[in-house]
mmCIF file of C-alpha atoms in Angstrom:
data_model
loop_
_atom_site.group_PDB
_atom_site.id
_atom_site.type_symbol
_atom_site.label_atom_id
_atom_site.label_comp_id
_atom_site.label_asym_id
_atom_site.label_seq_id
_atom_site.Cartn_x
_atom_site.Cartn_y
_atom_site.Cartn_z
ATOM 1 C CA MET A 7 4.349 56.628 -2.411
ATOM 2 C CA ASP A 8 2.368 58.135 0.429
ATOM 3 C CA ASP A 9 1.371 56.322 3.631
ATOM 4 C CA ASP A 10 -2.145 55.454 2.419
ATOM 5 C CA GLN A 11 -0.851 53.876 -0.774
ATOM 6 C CA TYR A 12 1.791 51.967 1.142
ATOM 7 C CA LEU A 13 -0.756 50.678 3.658
ATOM 8 C CA GLU A 14 -3.114 49.634 0.853
ATOM 9 C CA GLU A 15 -0.332 47.745 -0.952
ATOM 10 C CA LEU A 16 0.767 46.095 2.266
ATOM 11 C CA MET A 17 -2.827 44.988 3.065
ATOM 12 C CA THR A 18 -3.154 43.569 -0.449
ATOM 13 C CA GLN A 19 0.015 41.532 0.058
ATOM 14 C CA VAL A 20 -1.087 40.307 3.493
ATOM 15 C CA SER A 21 -4.513 39.427 2.177
ATOM 16 C CA ALA A 22 -3.023 37.570 -0.784
ATOM 17 C CA ARG A 23 -0.801 35.533 1.515
ATOM 18 C CA LYS A 24 -3.637 34.506 3.814
ATOM 19 C CA ILE A 25 -6.017 33.401 1.104
ATOM 20 C CA ARG A 26 -5.009 30.045 -0.294
ATOM 21 C CA SER A 27 -6.886 27.697 -2.517
ATOM 22 C CA LEU A 28 -7.973 24.288 -1.264
ATOM 23 C CA ASP A 29 -5.399 22.784 -3.619
ATOM 24 C CA ASP A 30 -2.695 24.803 -1.861
ATOM 25 C CA VAL A 31 -3.914 23.621 1.527
ATOM 26 C CA ALA A 32 -4.105 19.984 0.317
ATOM 27 C CA ALA A 33 -0.556 20.205 -1.053
ATOM 28 C CA ASP A 34 0.628 21.537 2.308
ATOM 29 C CA VAL A 35 -1.106 18.699 4.159
ATOM 30 C CA ARG A 36 0.381 16.094 1.769
ATOM 31 C CA SER A 37 3.842 17.560 2.209
ATOM 32 C CA ASN A 38 3.596 17.218 5.969
ATOM 33 C CA LEU A 39 2.060 13.749 5.705
ATOM 34 C CA ASN A 40 5.000 12.648 3.549
ATOM 35 C CA LYS A 41 7.264 13.538 6.443
ATOM 36 C CA THR A 42 4.919 11.610 8.735
ATOM 37 C CA VAL A 43 5.003 8.508 6.514
ATOM 38 C CA GLU A 44 8.795 8.562 6.540
ATOM 39 C CA SER A 45 8.671 8.750 10.332
ATOM 40 C CA ILE A 46 6.151 5.897 10.491
ATOM 41 C CA ILE A 47 8.403 3.694 8.356
ATOM 42 C CA ASP A 48 11.401 4.541 10.553
ATOM 43 C CA ALA A 49 9.390 3.903 13.739
ATOM 44 C CA GLY A 50 8.092 0.626 12.294
ATOM 45 C CA LYS A 51 11.649 -0.513 11.552
ATOM 46 C CA ALA A 52 12.695 0.378 15.104
ATOM 47 C CA LEU A 53 9.653 -1.445 16.537
ATOM 48 C CA GLN A 54 10.535 -4.528 14.483
ATOM 49 C CA GLU A 55 14.074 -4.354 15.810
ATOM 50 C CA GLY A 56 12.665 -4.182 19.336
ATOM 51 C CA ARG A 57 10.348 -7.110 18.578
ATOM 52 C CA ASP A 58 13.289 -9.159 17.358
ATOM 53 C CA MET A 59 15.021 -8.576 20.712
ATOM 54 C CA HIS A 60 12.136 -10.058 22.725
ATOM 55 C CA PRO A 61 11.532 -13.768 23.177
ATOM 56 C CA SER A 62 7.754 -13.527 22.728
ATOM 57 C CA ASN A 63 4.959 -11.297 21.519
ATOM 58 C CA GLN A 64 3.819 -10.887 25.105
ATOM 59 C CA ALA A 65 7.238 -9.695 26.276
ATOM 60 C CA PHE A 66 7.382 -7.291 23.331
ATOM 61 C CA GLY A 67 3.852 -6.049 24.076
ATOM 62 C CA ASN A 68 4.721 -5.453 27.725
ATOM 63 C CA TRP A 69 7.854 -3.554 26.737
ATOM 64 C CA CYS A 70 5.852 -1.416 24.292
ATOM 65 C CA ASP A 71 3.127 -0.742 26.862
ATOM 66 C CA ASN A 72 5.793 0.576 29.258
ATOM 67 C CA GLU A 73 7.754 2.544 26.668
ATOM 68 C CA PHE A 74 4.957 3.724 24.362
ATOM 69 C CA PRO A 75 1.611 3.552 26.188
ATOM 70 C CA GLU A 76 0.010 5.725 23.506
ATOM 71 C CA LEU A 77 0.680 3.099 20.800
ATOM 72 C CA GLY A 78 -1.865 0.319 20.793
ATOM 73 C CA SER A 79 -0.878 -3.142 19.591
ATOM 74 C CA ARG A 80 -2.740 -2.738 16.298
ATOM 75 C CA THR A 81 -0.973 0.556 15.551
ATOM 76 C CA ARG A 82 2.378 -1.049 16.345
ATOM 77 C CA SER A 83 1.576 -3.993 14.077
ATOM 78 C CA ASN A 84 0.502 -1.648 11.278
ATOM 79 C CA MET A 85 3.670 0.396 11.608
ATOM 80 C CA MET A 86 5.883 -2.700 11.475
ATOM 81 C CA ALA A 87 3.961 -4.068 8.484
ATOM 82 C CA ILE A 88 4.209 -0.720 6.685
ATOM 83 C CA ALA A 89 7.954 -0.586 7.344
ATOM 84 C CA GLY A 90 8.407 -4.155 6.159
ATOM 85 C CA ARG A 91 6.524 -3.666 2.924
ATOM 86 C CA PHE A 92 7.381 -0.075 2.001
ATOM 87 C CA ASP A 93 10.882 0.558 3.308
ATOM 88 C CA GLN A 94 12.327 0.347 -0.205
ATOM 89 C CA HIS A 95 9.445 2.082 -2.031
ATOM 90 C CA LEU A 96 10.306 5.740 -2.433
ATOM 91 C CA ASN A 97 6.857 6.511 -3.891
ATOM 92 C CA ALA A 98 5.184 5.166 -0.767
ATOM 93 C CA GLN A 99 6.036 8.494 0.866
ATOM 94 C CA ARG A 100 3.208 10.151 -1.054
ATOM 95 C CA LEU A 101 0.518 7.793 0.261
ATOM 96 C CA GLY A 102 -1.400 8.328 3.460
ATOM 97 C CA TYR A 103 -1.104 6.192 6.570
ATOM 98 C CA SER A 104 -4.513 4.547 6.059
ATOM 99 C CA VAL A 105 -3.641 3.583 2.482
ATOM 100 C CA LEU A 106 -0.275 2.177 3.561
ATOM 101 C CA ALA A 107 -1.849 0.237 6.424
ATOM 102 C CA GLU A 108 -4.432 -1.188 4.008
ATOM 103 C CA LEU A 109 -1.737 -2.197 1.523
ATOM 104 C CA ALA A 110 0.623 -3.604 4.176
ATOM 105 C CA ALA A 111 -1.737 -6.479 4.968
ATOM 106 C CA PRO A 112 -0.164 -9.793 3.944
ATOM 107 C CA SER A 113 -3.299 -10.694 1.974
ATOM 108 C CA VAL A 114 -2.776 -7.790 -0.453
ATOM 109 C CA SER A 115 -1.014 -8.881 -3.625
ATOM 110 C CA ASN A 116 2.160 -7.207 -4.834
ATOM 111 C CA ASP A 117 0.284 -6.397 -8.039
ATOM 112 C CA VAL A 118 -2.201 -4.236 -6.128
ATOM 113 C CA VAL A 119 0.611 -2.538 -4.195
ATOM 114 C CA GLU A 120 2.528 -1.776 -7.382
ATOM 115 C CA ARG A 121 -0.574 -0.397 -9.102
ATOM 116 C CA VAL A 122 -1.275 1.947 -6.194
ATOM 117 C CA ILE A 123 2.327 3.109 -5.926
ATOM 118 C CA ALA A 124 2.583 3.629 -9.690
ATOM 119 C CA ALA A 125 -0.642 5.645 -9.912
ATOM 120 C CA PRO A 126 0.136 9.155 -11.203
ATOM 121 C CA ILE A 127 -2.089 10.691 -8.527
ATOM 122 C CA PRO A 128 -1.964 9.274 -4.991
ATOM 123 C CA MET A 129 -4.952 7.013 -4.415
ATOM 124 C CA LYS A 130 -7.333 7.550 -1.548
ATOM 125 C CA LEU A 131 -8.338 4.748 0.810
ATOM 126 C CA ALA A 132 -11.728 4.234 -0.873
ATOM 127 C CA GLU A 133 -10.009 3.886 -4.260
ATOM 128 C CA VAL A 134 -7.547 1.334 -2.876
ATOM 129 C CA LYS A 135 -10.374 -0.694 -1.340
ATOM 130 C CA ALA A 136 -12.261 -0.628 -4.658
ATOM 131 C CA LEU A 137 -9.123 -1.791 -6.503
ATOM 132 C CA LYS A 138 -8.582 -4.606 -4.012
ATOM 133 C CA LYS A 139 -12.193 -5.657 -4.410
ATOM 134 C CA SER A 140 -11.994 -5.694 -8.222
ATOM 135 C CA VAL A 141 -8.757 -7.705 -8.124
ATOM 136 C CA TYR A 142 -10.336 -10.104 -5.631
ATOM 137 C CA LYS A 143 -13.353 -10.564 -7.917
ATOM 138 C CA THR A 144 -11.041 -11.204 -10.865
ATOM 139 C CA THR A 145 -9.030 -13.692 -8.810
ATOM 140 C CA SER A 146 -12.221 -15.402 -7.669
ATOM 141 C CA ASN A 147 -13.369 -15.678 -11.284
ATOM 142 C CA ILE A 148 -10.014 -17.163 -12.290
ATOM 143 C CA LEU A 149 -10.175 -19.644 -9.432
ATOM 144 C CA GLU A 150 -13.697 -20.655 -10.426
ATOM 145 C CA GLU A 151 -12.545 -21.042 -14.006
ATOM 146 C CA ILE A 152 -9.542 -23.191 -13.121
ATOM 147 C CA GLU A 153 -11.591 -25.302 -10.724
ATOM 148 C CA SER A 154 -14.014 -26.032 -13.546
ATOM 149 C CA MET A 155 -11.213 -27.025 -15.940
ATOM 150 C CA THR A 156 -10.057 -30.584 -16.357
ATOM 151 C CA THR A 157 -6.405 -31.451 -16.141
ATOM 152 C CA ASP A 158 -6.351 -31.943 -19.916
ATOM 153 C CA GLU A 159 -7.812 -28.463 -20.468
ATOM 154 C CA ILE A 160 -5.180 -26.923 -18.207
ATOM 155 C CA VAL A 161 -2.402 -28.763 -20.038
ATOM 156 C CA GLU A 162 -3.860 -27.773 -23.426
ATOM 157 C CA GLN A 163 -4.060 -24.078 -22.437
ATOM 158 C CA LEU A 164 -0.506 -24.230 -21.118
ATOM 159 C CA LYS A 165 0.736 -25.805 -24.369
ATOM 160 C CA GLU A 166 -1.032 -23.129 -26.436
ATOM 161 C CA SER A 167 0.472 -20.416 -24.292
ATOM 162 C CA MET A 168 3.948 -21.908 -24.510
ATOM 163 C CA ASN A 169 3.679 -22.367 -28.291
ATOM 164 C CA SER A 170 2.753 -18.725 -28.665
ATOM 165 C CA GLY A 171 5.799 -17.842 -26.564
ATOM 166 C CA LYS A 172 3.705 -16.142 -23.960
ATOM 167 C CA VAL A 173 1.883 -17.238 -20.840
ATOM 168 C CA SER A 174 -0.940 -14.810 -20.180
ATOM 169 C CA GLY A 175 -1.090 -13.127 -16.801
ATOM 170 C CA GLY A 176 -4.461 -14.704 -16.058
ATOM 171 C CA PHE A 177 -3.305 -18.196 -16.940
ATOM 172 C CA GLN A 178 -0.028 -17.660 -15.084
ATOM 173 C CA GLY A 179 -2.134 -16.775 -12.065
ATOM 174 C CA GLN A 180 -4.152 -19.948 -12.586
ATOM 175 C CA LEU A 181 -0.978 -22.010 -12.689
ATOM 176 C CA ASN A 182 0.286 -20.371 -9.517
ATOM 177 C CA ARG A 183 -2.923 -21.337 -7.746
ATOM 178 C CA LEU A 184 -2.751 -25.035 -8.601
ATOM 179 C CA THR A 185 -2.409 -27.252 -5.567
ATOM 180 C CA GLU A 186 0.693 -29.402 -5.344
ATOM 181 C CA ASP A 187 -1.456 -32.476 -6.137
ATOM 182 C CA GLN A 188 -2.816 -30.775 -9.254
ATOM 183 C CA LYS A 189 0.704 -29.829 -10.349
ATOM 184 C CA VAL A 190 1.884 -33.426 -9.917
ATOM 185 C CA GLU A 191 -1.175 -34.648 -11.825
ATOM 186 C CA VAL A 192 -0.626 -32.150 -14.659
ATOM 187 C CA PHE A 193 3.134 -32.169 -14.972
ATOM 188 C CA GLY A 194 4.015 -35.539 -13.527
#
């Protein structure tokens, strides 16, 4: 092989290495974000440990302001919530920080969290918000339905479900949302 051929082959190799598809770039970003999520969970656990060592939120906040002035209180809270909710979820590593922060809120049901974690392709923040909204609408509909039911109707539906050997997820959710007074009224 002469010098010109060698140079041409070398340039082809260099060119091929520099040109990546957007999918390749996205995979690279995700790989590095996975490392970041692991670090966020570890930092959140350490922050929670630090919080547990302080007598008040104010003392903890002052300590954090001195030690980590770049971390605002909301970021610290998000990190601790993420660590608390996702420490044991290995698949959480593939989700982005914004998605994890959205899912770490105490108001988000475990069902929503499990659906997002189990999704074959990592969900984006907009998709998670849409899922939360649809679940909220479903929950609202169930609550409206149960509020419109009489005690006898609730008992009858429960009996039917128990006779069939299965309590539907929707009705189970309705039962879980009964107030203590309603439970006493229904079940004695």
